[in-house]
Amino acid sequence: MAHIKGTRRKKLKKRISELLHSNYVRFGILLPLFYLFVVYTTYYYEQERSINSLGDSYWYYLFAFITGVFKFDARTMQGRAITITTSIVRICLYGTILAKISSFLISSQNKKDKGLLKLKNLSKHFLLCGWKPDMDKIIEAVLNSNQDLTPDQIVLINEAPSELVAQIRSQPAYKDLNYVAGDFSNEEVLKKALIKTA
């Protein structure tokens, strides 16, 4: 029993340590602390000059942080320095967030183009396994023989270079084709292609 408790403690300590070393947690702690520091120091230096109360300071910086517009004029050098620092932090923060979002979207698109993502929300789709040089003619024949089938309901499963699949998908008629890279005899590859709902 004591051994189990010791193991649980070690796992808990390890998880807490990993959590504290996470950039997102650091960011989640540092940003509110920075905001509070800015609010209080601005109020301290600007009180009775451009800011009348601590609540005003909270409001002005919240508005400034979201919109980038300062609704007060800092009259002291310290207040101006804090205002400039806040503007720089805001620009860096939004730039970082936009970079993370665009990186995620580009990465997801690249994985989709290379057939590395598991498909979602497909049912009654057609699995086309393997690769032949005249694959576009095979796809056309499948579509002609199944009138109710559309290109977005076809899943290509093969080990061909992703550039060859990209050539077919570059044709307007086949741009919605789904693609899973890998050996079609592999169970994990077939799971990615949602074989159970095909």
PDB file of C-alpha atoms in Angstrom:
ATOM      1  CA  MET A   1       0.000   0.000   0.000  1.00  0.00           C
ATOM      2  CA  ALA A   2       2.835   2.392   0.889  1.00  0.00           C
ATOM      3  CA  HIS A   3       4.508   1.586  -2.461  1.00  0.00           C
ATOM      4  CA  ILE A   4       1.321   2.555  -4.369  1.00  0.00           C
ATOM      5  CA  LYS A   5       1.059   5.867  -2.475  1.00  0.00           C
ATOM      6  CA  GLY A   6       4.730   6.601  -3.202  1.00  0.00           C
ATOM      7  CA  THR A   7       4.202   5.890  -6.900  1.00  0.00           C
ATOM      8  CA  ARG A   8       1.150   8.144  -6.990  1.00  0.00           C
ATOM      9  CA  ARG A   9       3.088  10.940  -5.304  1.00  0.00           C
ATOM     10  CA  LYS A  10       5.920  10.625  -7.824  1.00  0.00           C
ATOM     11  CA  LYS A  11       3.454  10.722 -10.732  1.00  0.00           C
ATOM     12  CA  LEU A  12       1.712  13.745  -9.217  1.00  0.00           C
ATOM     13  CA  LYS A  13       5.035  15.545  -8.686  1.00  0.00           C
ATOM     14  CA  LYS A  14       6.062  14.731 -12.251  1.00  0.00           C
ATOM     15  CA  ARG A  15       2.765  16.063 -13.664  1.00  0.00           C
ATOM     16  CA  ILE A  16       3.010  19.256 -11.603  1.00  0.00           C
ATOM     17  CA  SER A  17       6.610  19.735 -12.733  1.00  0.00           C
ATOM     18  CA  GLU A  18       5.636  19.231 -16.403  1.00  0.00           C
ATOM     19  CA  LEU A  19       2.718  21.606 -15.972  1.00  0.00           C
ATOM     20  CA  LEU A  20       4.889  24.320 -14.423  1.00  0.00           C
ATOM     21  CA  HIS A  21       7.424  23.983 -17.243  1.00  0.00           C
ATOM     22  CA  SER A  22       4.733  24.366 -19.900  1.00  0.00           C
ATOM     23  CA  ASN A  23       4.955  27.616 -21.863  1.00  0.00           C
ATOM     24  CA  TYR A  24       1.178  27.985 -21.806  1.00  0.00           C
ATOM     25  CA  VAL A  25       1.048  27.829 -18.006  1.00  0.00           C
ATOM     26  CA  ARG A  26       3.904  30.312 -17.692  1.00  0.00           C
ATOM     27  CA  PHE A  27       2.124  32.590 -20.116  1.00  0.00           C
ATOM     28  CA  GLY A  28      -1.158  32.159 -18.229  1.00  0.00           C
ATOM     29  CA  ILE A  29       0.559  33.207 -14.995  1.00  0.00           C
ATOM     30  CA  LEU A  30       2.826  35.963 -16.330  1.00  0.00           C
ATOM     31  CA  LEU A  31       0.250  37.832 -18.421  1.00  0.00           C
ATOM     32  CA  PRO A  32      -2.189  38.515 -15.530  1.00  0.00           C
ATOM     33  CA  LEU A  33       0.756  39.449 -13.286  1.00  0.00           C
ATOM     34  CA  PHE A  34       2.038  41.849 -15.933  1.00  0.00           C
ATOM     35  CA  TYR A  35      -1.453  43.308 -16.316  1.00  0.00           C
ATOM     36  CA  LEU A  36      -1.797  43.845 -12.537  1.00  0.00           C
ATOM     37  CA  PHE A  37       1.679  45.401 -12.379  1.00  0.00           C
ATOM     38  CA  VAL A  38       0.817  47.803 -15.203  1.00  0.00           C
ATOM     39  CA  VAL A  39      -2.540  48.734 -13.680  1.00  0.00           C
ATOM     40  CA  TYR A  40      -1.162  49.440 -10.193  1.00  0.00           C
ATOM     41  CA  THR A  41       1.993  51.261 -11.272  1.00  0.00           C
ATOM     42  CA  THR A  42       0.093  53.435 -13.739  1.00  0.00           C
ATOM     43  CA  TYR A  43      -2.436  54.285 -11.050  1.00  0.00           C
ATOM     44  CA  TYR A  44       0.378  55.068  -8.612  1.00  0.00           C
ATOM     45  CA  TYR A  45       2.144  57.481 -11.000  1.00  0.00           C
ATOM     46  CA  GLU A  46      -0.904  58.916 -12.791  1.00  0.00           C
ATOM     47  CA  GLN A  47      -3.363  59.247  -9.917  1.00  0.00           C
ATOM     48  CA  GLU A  48      -4.932  62.701  -9.766  1.00  0.00           C
ATOM     49  CA  ARG A  49      -3.318  63.537 -13.119  1.00  0.00           C
ATOM     50  CA  SER A  50      -5.002  61.444 -15.823  1.00  0.00           C
ATOM     51  CA  ILE A  51      -6.505  58.534 -13.854  1.00  0.00           C
ATOM     52  CA  ASN A  52      -8.957  59.174 -11.021  1.00  0.00           C
ATOM     53  CA  SER A  53      -9.345  55.692  -9.517  1.00  0.00           C
ATOM     54  CA  LEU A  54      -7.931  52.181  -9.565  1.00  0.00           C
ATOM     55  CA  GLY A  55     -11.091  51.039 -11.383  1.00  0.00           C
ATOM     56  CA  ASP A  56     -10.363  53.551 -14.147  1.00  0.00           C
ATOM     57  CA  SER A  57      -6.855  52.158 -14.461  1.00  0.00           C
ATOM     58  CA  TYR A  58      -8.231  48.606 -14.815  1.00  0.00           C
ATOM     59  CA  TRP A  59     -10.720  49.738 -17.440  1.00  0.00           C
ATOM     60  CA  TYR A  60      -8.241  51.800 -19.477  1.00  0.00           C
ATOM     61  CA  TYR A  61      -5.693  49.010 -19.679  1.00  0.00           C
ATOM     62  CA  LEU A  62      -8.261  46.324 -20.416  1.00  0.00           C
ATOM     63  CA  PHE A  63      -9.609  48.475 -23.257  1.00  0.00           C
ATOM     64  CA  ALA A  64      -6.080  49.276 -24.450  1.00  0.00           C
ATOM     65  CA  PHE A  65      -4.960  45.658 -24.334  1.00  0.00           C
ATOM     66  CA  ILE A  66      -7.937  44.456 -26.376  1.00  0.00           C
ATOM     67  CA  THR A  67      -8.257  47.302 -28.885  1.00  0.00           C
ATOM     68  CA  GLY A  68      -4.850  48.972 -28.860  1.00  0.00           C
ATOM     69  CA  VAL A  69      -6.432  52.361 -28.125  1.00  0.00           C
ATOM     70  CA  PHE A  70      -5.479  54.225 -24.959  1.00  0.00           C
ATOM     71  CA  LYS A  71      -8.330  56.320 -23.580  1.00  0.00           C
ATOM     72  CA  PHE A  72      -6.080  58.415 -21.374  1.00  0.00           C
ATOM     73  CA  ASP A  73      -2.954  60.515 -21.819  1.00  0.00           C
ATOM     74  CA  ALA A  74      -0.094  59.553 -19.549  1.00  0.00           C
ATOM     75  CA  ARG A  75       1.366  62.752 -18.085  1.00  0.00           C
ATOM     76  CA  THR A  76       4.365  61.369 -16.206  1.00  0.00           C
ATOM     77  CA  MET A  77       7.491  59.781 -17.699  1.00  0.00           C
ATOM     78  CA  GLN A  78       6.809  56.569 -15.775  1.00  0.00           C
ATOM     79  CA  GLY A  79       3.236  56.435 -17.083  1.00  0.00           C
ATOM     80  CA  ARG A  80       4.444  56.982 -20.648  1.00  0.00           C
ATOM     81  CA  ALA A  81       7.099  54.270 -20.297  1.00  0.00           C
ATOM     82  CA  ILE A  82       4.495  51.822 -19.010  1.00  0.00           C
ATOM     83  CA  THR A  83       2.125  52.745 -21.848  1.00  0.00           C
ATOM     84  CA  ILE A  84       4.817  52.141 -24.485  1.00  0.00           C
ATOM     85  CA  THR A  85       5.851  48.854 -22.845  1.00  0.00           C
ATOM     86  CA  THR A  86       2.221  47.724 -22.804  1.00  0.00           C
ATOM     87  CA  SER A  87       1.860  48.543 -26.500  1.00  0.00           C
ATOM     88  CA  ILE A  88       4.986  46.546 -27.365  1.00  0.00           C
ATOM     89  CA  VAL A  89       3.853  43.564 -25.263  1.00  0.00           C
ATOM     90  CA  ARG A  90       0.409  43.689 -26.900  1.00  0.00           C
ATOM     91  CA  ILE A  91       1.900  43.698 -30.429  1.00  0.00           C
ATOM     92  CA  CYS A  92       4.218  40.777 -29.568  1.00  0.00           C
ATOM     93  CA  LEU A  93       1.381  38.864 -27.915  1.00  0.00           C
ATOM     94  CA  TYR A  94      -1.005  39.211 -30.848  1.00  0.00           C
ATOM     95  CA  GLY A  95       1.801  38.434 -33.303  1.00  0.00           C
ATOM     96  CA  THR A  96       2.627  35.251 -31.397  1.00  0.00           C
ATOM     97  CA  ILE A  97      -1.016  34.168 -31.233  1.00  0.00           C
ATOM     98  CA  LEU A  98      -1.512  34.758 -34.970  1.00  0.00           C
ATOM     99  CA  ALA A  99       1.730  32.907 -35.756  1.00  0.00           C
ATOM    100  CA  LYS A 100       0.618  29.904 -33.661  1.00  0.00           C
ATOM    101  CA  ILE A 101      -2.795  29.813 -35.362  1.00  0.00           C
ATOM    102  CA  SER A 102      -1.351  30.083 -38.874  1.00  0.00           C
ATOM    103  CA  SER A 103       1.326  27.475 -38.065  1.00  0.00           C
ATOM    104  CA  PHE A 104      -1.370  25.075 -36.838  1.00  0.00           C
ATOM    105  CA  LEU A 105      -3.512  25.636 -39.947  1.00  0.00           C
ATOM    106  CA  ILE A 106      -0.571  25.195 -42.338  1.00  0.00           C
ATOM    107  CA  SER A 107       0.584  22.067 -40.502  1.00  0.00           C
ATOM    108  CA  SER A 108      -2.926  20.578 -40.626  1.00  0.00           C
ATOM    109  CA  GLN A 109      -3.232  21.327 -44.343  1.00  0.00           C
ATOM    110  CA  ASN A 110       0.188  19.779 -45.046  1.00  0.00           C
ATOM    111  CA  LYS A 111      -0.761  16.640 -43.127  1.00  0.00           C
ATOM    112  CA  LYS A 112      -4.057  16.460 -44.990  1.00  0.00           C
ATOM    113  CA  ASP A 113      -2.305  16.865 -48.354  1.00  0.00           C
ATOM    114  CA  LYS A 114       0.149  14.094 -47.464  1.00  0.00           C
ATOM    115  CA  GLY A 115      -2.622  11.791 -46.244  1.00  0.00           C
ATOM    116  CA  LEU A 116      -1.411  11.681 -42.648  1.00  0.00           C
ATOM    117  CA  LEU A 117      -4.625  12.766 -40.896  1.00  0.00           C
ATOM    118  CA  LYS A 118      -7.414  10.488 -39.772  1.00  0.00           C
ATOM    119  CA  LEU A 119     -10.562  11.251 -41.728  1.00  0.00           C
ATOM    120  CA  LYS A 120     -13.643  12.551 -39.931  1.00  0.00           C
ATOM    121  CA  ASN A 121     -17.391  12.602 -40.547  1.00  0.00           C
ATOM    122  CA  LEU A 122     -17.435  10.214 -43.488  1.00  0.00           C
ATOM    123  CA  SER A 123     -19.921   7.420 -43.980  1.00  0.00           C
ATOM    124  CA  LYS A 124     -20.957   5.314 -46.962  1.00  0.00           C
ATOM    125  CA  HIS A 125     -17.777   6.360 -48.702  1.00  0.00           C
ATOM    126  CA  PHE A 126     -15.846   4.425 -51.337  1.00  0.00           C
ATOM    127  CA  LEU A 127     -12.333   3.172 -50.558  1.00  0.00           C
ATOM    128  CA  LEU A 128     -10.037   3.009 -53.568  1.00  0.00           C
ATOM    129  CA  CYS A 129      -6.984   0.994 -52.559  1.00  0.00           C
ATOM    130  CA  GLY A 130      -3.653   0.946 -54.379  1.00  0.00           C
ATOM    131  CA  TRP A 131      -2.186   3.074 -57.144  1.00  0.00           C
ATOM    132  CA  LYS A 132      -1.939   2.878 -60.922  1.00  0.00           C
ATOM    133  CA  PRO A 133      -0.471   5.399 -63.352  1.00  0.00           C
ATOM    134  CA  ASP A 134      -3.901   6.128 -64.879  1.00  0.00           C
ATOM    135  CA  MET A 135      -5.623   6.658 -61.523  1.00  0.00           C
ATOM    136  CA  ASP A 136      -7.716   9.596 -62.723  1.00  0.00           C
ATOM    137  CA  LYS A 137      -9.381   7.326 -65.317  1.00  0.00           C
ATOM    138  CA  ILE A 138     -10.120   4.746 -62.623  1.00  0.00           C
ATOM    139  CA  ILE A 139     -11.703   7.426 -60.419  1.00  0.00           C
ATOM    140  CA  GLU A 140     -13.751   8.634 -63.392  1.00  0.00           C
ATOM    141  CA  ALA A 141     -14.946   5.073 -64.071  1.00  0.00           C
ATOM    142  CA  VAL A 142     -15.939   4.624 -60.399  1.00  0.00           C
ATOM    143  CA  LEU A 143     -17.903   7.874 -60.462  1.00  0.00           C
ATOM    144  CA  ASN A 144     -19.611   6.973 -63.754  1.00  0.00           C
ATOM    145  CA  SER A 145     -20.663   3.547 -62.492  1.00  0.00           C
ATOM    146  CA  ASN A 146     -21.943   4.967 -59.168  1.00  0.00           C
ATOM    147  CA  GLN A 147     -24.067   7.978 -60.109  1.00  0.00           C
ATOM    148  CA  ASP A 148     -24.905   8.872 -56.488  1.00  0.00           C
ATOM    149  CA  LEU A 149     -21.201   8.939 -55.519  1.00  0.00           C
ATOM    150  CA  THR A 150     -19.363  12.279 -55.420  1.00  0.00           C
ATOM    151  CA  PRO A 151     -15.577  12.872 -55.337  1.00  0.00           C
ATOM    152  CA  ASP A 152     -15.687  13.894 -51.665  1.00  0.00           C
ATOM    153  CA  GLN A 153     -17.001  10.387 -50.863  1.00  0.00           C
ATOM    154  CA  ILE A 154     -13.971   8.665 -52.396  1.00  0.00           C
ATOM    155  CA  VAL A 155     -10.955   7.850 -50.236  1.00  0.00           C
ATOM    156  CA  LEU A 156      -7.663   6.987 -51.907  1.00  0.00           C
ATOM    157  CA  ILE A 157      -5.485   4.643 -49.843  1.00  0.00           C
ATOM    158  CA  ASN A 158      -2.025   4.021 -51.229  1.00  0.00           C
ATOM    159  CA  GLU A 159       1.715   4.382 -50.766  1.00  0.00           C
ATOM    160  CA  ALA A 160       2.269   6.499 -53.868  1.00  0.00           C
ATOM    161  CA  PRO A 161       4.258   9.712 -53.469  1.00  0.00           C
ATOM    162  CA  SER A 162       1.977  12.477 -52.230  1.00  0.00           C
ATOM    163  CA  GLU A 163       2.957  14.561 -55.287  1.00  0.00           C
ATOM    164  CA  LEU A 164       1.160  12.083 -57.571  1.00  0.00           C
ATOM    165  CA  VAL A 165      -1.989  12.283 -55.472  1.00  0.00           C
ATOM    166  CA  ALA A 166      -1.649  16.077 -55.422  1.00  0.00           C
ATOM    167  CA  GLN A 167      -1.577  16.082 -59.243  1.00  0.00           C
ATOM    168  CA  ILE A 168      -4.941  14.316 -59.359  1.00  0.00           C
ATOM    169  CA  ARG A 169      -6.404  16.499 -56.619  1.00  0.00           C
ATOM    170  CA  SER A 170      -5.261  19.609 -58.493  1.00  0.00           C
ATOM    171  CA  GLN A 171      -7.873  18.845 -61.160  1.00  0.00           C
ATOM    172  CA  PRO A 172     -11.055  20.829 -60.374  1.00  0.00           C
ATOM    173  CA  ALA A 173     -13.282  17.745 -60.628  1.00  0.00           C
ATOM    174  CA  TYR A 174     -11.206  15.822 -58.074  1.00  0.00           C
ATOM    175  CA  LYS A 175     -10.173  18.559 -55.618  1.00  0.00           C
ATOM    176  CA  ASP A 176     -12.427  17.117 -52.874  1.00  0.00           C
ATOM    177  CA  LEU A 177     -10.947  13.603 -52.983  1.00  0.00           C
ATOM    178  CA  ASN A 178      -9.868  12.262 -49.599  1.00  0.00           C
ATOM    179  CA  TYR A 179      -6.477  10.646 -49.203  1.00  0.00           C
ATOM    180  CA  VAL A 180      -4.866   8.398 -46.605  1.00  0.00           C
ATOM    181  CA  ALA A 181      -1.198   7.504 -47.066  1.00  0.00           C
ATOM    182  CA  GLY A 182      -0.058   3.999 -46.225  1.00  0.00           C
ATOM    183  CA  ASP A 183      -0.370   0.301 -46.939  1.00  0.00           C
ATOM    184  CA  PHE A 184      -4.039  -0.579 -47.433  1.00  0.00           C
ATOM    185  CA  SER A 185      -3.444  -3.998 -45.865  1.00  0.00           C
ATOM    186  CA  ASN A 186      -2.483  -2.310 -42.582  1.00  0.00           C
ATOM    187  CA  GLU A 187      -5.348  -2.172 -40.066  1.00  0.00           C
ATOM    188  CA  GLU A 188      -4.313   1.215 -38.640  1.00  0.00           C
ATOM    189  CA  VAL A 189      -4.298   2.767 -42.116  1.00  0.00           C
ATOM    190  CA  LEU A 190      -7.788   1.378 -42.774  1.00  0.00           C
ATOM    191  CA  LYS A 191      -8.981   2.807 -39.450  1.00  0.00           C
ATOM    192  CA  LYS A 192      -7.733   6.233 -40.548  1.00  0.00           C
ATOM    193  CA  ALA A 193      -9.845   5.806 -43.673  1.00  0.00           C
ATOM    194  CA  LEU A 194     -12.881   4.975 -41.506  1.00  0.00           C
ATOM    195  CA  ILE A 195     -13.389   1.542 -42.993  1.00  0.00           C
ATOM    196  CA  LYS A 196     -16.117   0.680 -40.474  1.00  0.00           C
ATOM    197  CA  THR A 197     -18.448   3.343 -41.852  1.00  0.00           C
ATOM    198  CA  ALA A 198     -17.567   2.802 -45.538  1.00  0.00           C
TER     199      ALA A 198
END
